CSV table of C-alpha atoms in Angstrom, one decimal:
chain,number,residue,atom,x,y,z
A,756,ASP,CA,9.0,21.5,21.2
A,757,ALA,CA,5.5,20.0,22.2
A,758,GLY,CA,6.1,19.9,25.9
A,759,ILE,CA,5.7,16.3,25.8
A,760,THR,CA,6.8,14.0,28.7
A,761,GLN,CA,6.2,10.6,29.3
A,762,SER,CA,6.8,8.4,32.0
A,763,PRO,CA,7.9,5.7,33.2
A,764,ARG,CA,11.0,6.2,31.0
A,765,HIS,CA,12.1,2.8,31.9
A,766,LYS,CA,10.1,-0.3,32.9
A,767,VAL,CA,11.3,-3.3,33.4
A,768,THR,CA,8.1,-6.2,34.2
A,769,GLU,CA,7.2,-9.4,34.3
A,770,THR,CA,4.4,-11.6,31.7
A,771,GLY,CA,1.0,-11.1,32.4
A,772,THR,CA,1.3,-7.9,34.4
A,773,PRO,CA,-0.6,-5.1,33.3
A,774,VAL,CA,1.4,-2.0,33.1
A,775,THR,CA,0.3,1.8,32.2
A,776,LEU,CA,2.2,4.3,30.3
A,777,ARG,CA,1.4,7.6,30.1
A,778,CYS,CA,2.0,11.0,27.8
A,779,HIS,CA,1.5,14.3,28.9
A,780,GLN,CA,1.5,17.5,26.9
A,781,THR,CA,1.3,20.9,27.7
A,782,GLU,CA,0.6,22.7,24.5
A,783,ASN,CA,-3.2,21.8,24.6
A,784,HIS,CA,-2.7,19.5,20.8
A,785,ARG,CA,-5.5,17.7,19.5
A,786,TYR,CA,-4.6,14.6,18.3
A,787,MET,CA,-2.0,12.4,20.3
A,788,TYR,CA,-0.2,8.7,19.2
A,789,TRP,CA,0.8,6.3,20.7
A,790,TYR,CA,3.7,4.6,18.3
A,791,ARG,CA,6.1,1.8,19.3
A,792,GLN,CA,9.9,1.9,17.6
A,793,ASP,CA,11.4,-1.8,17.2
A,794,PRO,CA,14.4,-2.8,15.3
A,795,GLY,CA,13.8,-3.4,11.5
A,796,HIS,CA,10.2,-2.4,11.8
A,797,GLY,CA,10.7,1.6,12.5
A,798,LEU,CA,7.8,3.1,14.2
A,799,ARG,CA,4.0,1.5,14.0
A,800,LEU,CA,0.9,3.1,15.3
A,801,ILE,CA,-0.7,1.5,18.4
A,802,HIS,CA,-3.7,4.1,19.2
A,803,TYR,CA,-4.0,7.5,18.6
A,804,SER,CA,-6.6,10.4,19.9
A,805,TYR,CA,-8.8,13.0,18.3
A,806,GLY,CA,-9.8,14.7,20.8
A,807,VAL,CA,-11.0,14.0,24.6
A,808,LYS,CA,-12.8,10.7,24.6
A,809,ASP,CA,-11.8,10.1,21.1
A,810,THR,CA,-9.9,7.4,20.4
A,811,ASP,CA,-9.2,5.1,17.2
A,812,LYS,CA,-6.8,2.1,16.5
A,813,GLY,CA,-3.8,2.0,14.6
A,814,GLU,CA,-1.7,-1.1,12.6
A,815,VAL,CA,-1.0,-2.5,15.6
A,816,SER,CA,-3.5,-2.0,18.7
A,817,ASP,CA,-3.9,-5.9,19.5
A,818,GLY,CA,-3.8,-6.2,23.2
A,819,TYR,CA,-3.3,-2.6,23.9
A,820,SER,CA,-6.1,0.1,25.4
A,821,VAL,CA,-5.7,4.0,25.8
A,822,SER,CA,-7.6,6.6,27.5
A,823,ARG,CA,-7.9,10.0,26.7
A,824,SER,CA,-10.2,11.4,29.6
A,825,LYS,CA,-8.2,14.7,29.5
A,826,THR,CA,-6.8,16.8,26.8
A,827,GLU,CA,-3.2,16.9,28.3
A,828,ASP,CA,-3.0,13.1,29.4
A,829,PHE,CA,-3.1,10.1,27.0
A,830,LEU,CA,-2.7,6.7,28.6
A,831,LEU,CA,-1.3,3.5,26.9
A,832,THR,CA,-2.3,0.2,29.1
A,833,LEU,CA,-1.0,-2.9,28.0
A,834,GLU,CA,-3.8,-5.8,30.0
A,835,SER,CA,-1.5,-8.4,30.6
A,836,ALA,CA,1.6,-7.7,29.2
A,837,THR,CA,3.6,-10.2,27.2
A,838,SER,CA,7.1,-10.5,26.2
A,839,SER,CA,6.7,-9.8,22.6
A,840,GLN,CA,5.4,-6.0,24.2
A,841,THR,CA,9.3,-4.8,24.9
A,842,SER,CA,10.1,-2.0,23.3
A,843,VAL,CA,10.4,1.6,22.8
A,844,TYR,CA,7.6,3.5,23.1
A,845,PHE,CA,7.1,7.0,21.9
A,846,CYS,CA,4.4,9.2,22.2
A,847,ALA,CA,3.8,11.9,20.0
A,848,THR,CA,1.3,15.1,19.4
A,849,LEU,CA,0.2,17.1,16.5
A,850,THR,CA,0.3,20.6,15.1
A,851,TRP,CA,-1.1,22.1,12.2
A,852,GLY,CA,1.4,24.0,11.0
A,853,GLU,CA,0.7,27.6,8.7
A,854,GLY,CA,1.7,26.6,5.2
A,855,HIS,CA,3.7,23.5,5.7
A,856,GLY,CA,3.2,20.2,6.8
A,857,ASN,CA,1.2,18.7,9.7
A,858,GLU,CA,4.1,18.1,12.1
A,859,GLN,CA,4.4,15.6,14.7
A,860,PHE,CA,6.6,16.1,18.0
A,861,PHE,CA,7.7,12.9,19.8
A,862,GLY,CA,8.3,12.6,23.3
A,863,PRO,CA,11.1,11.1,24.3
A,864,GLY,CA,9.7,7.7,24.6
A,865,THR,CA,9.4,5.0,27.1
A,866,ARG,CA,12.0,1.8,26.9
A,867,LEU,CA,9.8,-1.0,28.2
A,868,THR,CA,11.4,-4.6,29.1
A,869,VAL,CA,8.9,-7.9,29.6
A,870,LEU,CA,10.7,-10.5,31.1
B,1337,GLY,CA,-1.2,-1.9,2.3
B,1338,GLU,CA,1.0,0.9,2.7
B,1339,ASP,CA,4.9,0.4,2.8
B,1340,VAL,CA,8.2,2.6,2.8
B,1341,GLU,CA,11.5,1.5,2.6
B,1342,GLN,CA,15.2,2.7,3.3
B,1343,SER,CA,18.1,1.3,3.2
B,1344,LEU,CA,19.6,0.2,6.9
B,1345,PHE,CA,22.8,1.8,6.9
B,1346,LEU,CA,25.2,4.6,5.0
B,1347,SER,CA,28.7,5.4,5.9
B,1348,VAL,CA,30.6,8.7,5.0
B,1349,ARG,CA,32.9,11.1,5.3
B,1350,GLU,CA,32.9,14.3,7.6
B,1351,GLY,CA,32.6,17.1,5.2
B,1352,ASP,CA,31.5,14.7,1.8
B,1353,SER,CA,27.4,14.7,1.1
B,1354,SER,CA,25.1,12.3,2.5
B,1355,VAL,CA,22.1,10.8,0.3
B,1356,ILE,CA,19.5,8.8,2.2
B,1357,ASN,CA,16.6,7.0,0.1
B,1358,CYS,CA,13.2,6.3,0.7
B,1359,THR,CA,10.2,4.4,-1.7
B,1360,TYR,CA,6.7,4.4,-0.5
B,1361,THR,CA,4.4,2.6,-2.2
B,1362,ASP,CA,0.8,5.2,-1.3
B,1363,SER,CA,0.5,7.0,-4.1
B,1364,SER,CA,-2.1,9.1,-2.4
B,1365,SER,CA,0.7,10.2,0.0
B,1366,THR,CA,0.1,14.5,0.4
B,1367,TYR,CA,3.4,15.2,2.4
B,1368,LEU,CA,6.4,13.4,2.9
B,1369,TYR,CA,8.4,14.0,5.9
B,1370,TRP,CA,12.1,13.6,7.1
B,1371,TYR,CA,12.9,12.7,10.9
B,1372,LYS,CA,15.9,12.5,12.9
B,1373,GLN,CA,16.6,10.4,15.8
B,1374,GLU,CA,19.6,11.3,18.1
B,1375,PRO,CA,20.6,8.5,20.2
B,1376,GLY,CA,18.6,7.5,23.5
B,1377,ALA,CA,16.1,10.3,21.8
B,1378,GLY,CA,13.0,10.5,20.3
B,1379,LEU,CA,12.3,11.9,16.6
B,1380,GLN,CA,12.6,14.8,15.2
B,1381,LEU,CA,11.4,16.8,12.5
B,1382,LEU,CA,14.3,18.2,10.3
B,1383,THR,CA,12.0,19.0,6.8
B,1384,TYR,CA,9.0,17.7,4.7
B,1385,ILE,CA,7.5,18.1,1.4
B,1386,PHE,CA,4.5,18.8,0.2
B,1387,SER,CA,3.5,15.6,-3.3
B,1388,ASN,CA,3.1,18.4,-5.7
B,1389,MET,CA,7.3,19.7,-4.7
B,1390,ASP,CA,9.6,18.5,-6.7
B,1391,MET,CA,12.4,19.6,-4.4
B,1392,LYS,CA,13.0,21.7,-1.7
B,1393,GLN,CA,15.8,23.2,0.0
B,1394,ASP,CA,16.9,23.7,3.9
B,1395,GLN,CA,20.5,25.1,4.6
B,1396,ARG,CA,22.5,22.0,4.6
B,1397,LEU,CA,19.6,20.1,3.5
B,1398,THR,CA,18.2,18.6,-0.2
B,1399,VAL,CA,14.6,16.9,-0.7
B,1400,LEU,CA,14.1,15.3,-3.9
B,1401,LEU,CA,10.6,13.5,-4.4
B,1402,ASN,CA,10.1,11.7,-7.6
B,1403,LYS,CA,6.6,10.9,-7.5
B,1404,LYS,CA,6.9,9.1,-11.0
B,1405,ASP,CA,9.0,6.6,-9.0
B,1406,LYS,CA,7.7,7.0,-5.8
B,1407,HIS,CA,10.8,7.9,-4.6
B,1408,LEU,CA,12.1,10.6,-1.4
B,1409,SER,CA,15.4,11.0,-1.0
B,1410,LEU,CA,17.8,13.4,1.7
B,1411,ARG,CA,20.9,14.9,0.5
B,1412,ILE,CA,23.1,16.8,3.3
B,1413,ALA,CA,25.8,18.6,2.5
B,1414,ASP,CA,28.9,18.9,4.2
B,1415,THR,CA,28.4,16.4,6.7
B,1416,GLN,CA,29.6,16.7,10.3
B,1417,THR,CA,29.6,14.2,12.9
B,1418,GLY,CA,26.8,15.7,14.8
B,1419,ASP,CA,24.4,14.4,11.8
B,1420,SER,CA,24.8,10.8,12.8
B,1421,ALA,CA,21.8,9.3,14.0
B,1422,ILE,CA,18.9,8.0,12.6
B,1423,TYR,CA,17.0,9.3,9.6
B,1424,PHE,CA,13.6,7.7,9.2
B,1425,CYS,CA,11.5,8.9,5.9
B,1426,ALA,CA,7.7,8.8,6.7
B,1427,GLU,CA,4.1,9.4,4.2
B,1428,SER,CA,0.8,10.8,5.4
B,1429,THR,CA,-2.3,10.9,3.1
B,1430,GLY,CA,-2.8,13.7,5.5
B,1431,GLY,CA,-6.6,14.4,6.7
B,1432,ALA,CA,-7.2,14.9,9.9
B,1433,THR,CA,-5.7,12.8,11.8
B,1434,ASN,CA,-2.6,12.8,9.7
B,1435,LYS,CA,-1.4,9.0,10.9
B,1436,LEU,CA,2.2,8.7,9.5
B,1437,ILE,CA,3.6,5.7,8.0
B,1438,PHE,CA,7.4,5.0,8.8
B,1439,GLY,CA,10.0,3.4,7.2
B,1440,THR,CA,12.9,1.6,9.1
B,1441,GLY,CA,15.2,3.6,9.7
B,1442,THR,CA,18.9,4.6,7.9
B,1443,LEU,CA,21.8,4.8,10.2
B,1444,LEU,CA,24.0,7.6,9.2
B,1445,ALA,CA,27.3,6.9,10.5
B,1446,VAL,CA,30.0,9.9,9.7
B,1447,GLN,CA,33.7,8.7,10.3
B,1448,PRO,CA,35.8,12.0,10.7
């Protein structure tokens, strides 16, 4: 367990409002990721970070922005939420394993509903 | 582009073996993973296999990799009701960012 927490765990918001989701980790992992999980799609990468202030886009980045001002925190912002962004959002961090595959640890998820 | 496919559902009886299958398209995949997701929870890494391996066994879990056919399977021996969950396979080409491409997930239902 990489000590990953996400807040809030549940949120209901209205179309057009800004929303920020927070991911906090206590393991000093360099790499952090935001995914969304939707039925029939598995998990899809939104954005990722490879260090403080270093971020890049994933496969479904439109409508999302991220920031990482500290190693432990990775924020995901929906500038103007839309109903298509209703989903479960997972944060993950990466540790480099000795002699085995690089393991991503996942947070518990945030369920976001956009009405 | 990269794609990972899984069957959506598998039902087995307690004590039987379960086999969950996955196919992928990226021939440059370096690592392949199996994750488990229980209801309302995040994903938990079960096991992984490096692309130069054919098989890996870890207690009740056996991973088989057919690199020629780009086919990955997860066998769970003596399946228990606690194994009921969604299982995701994922591929990665490694590198500095280790981005993962996930399959759609297979719901394993274990009948008592």
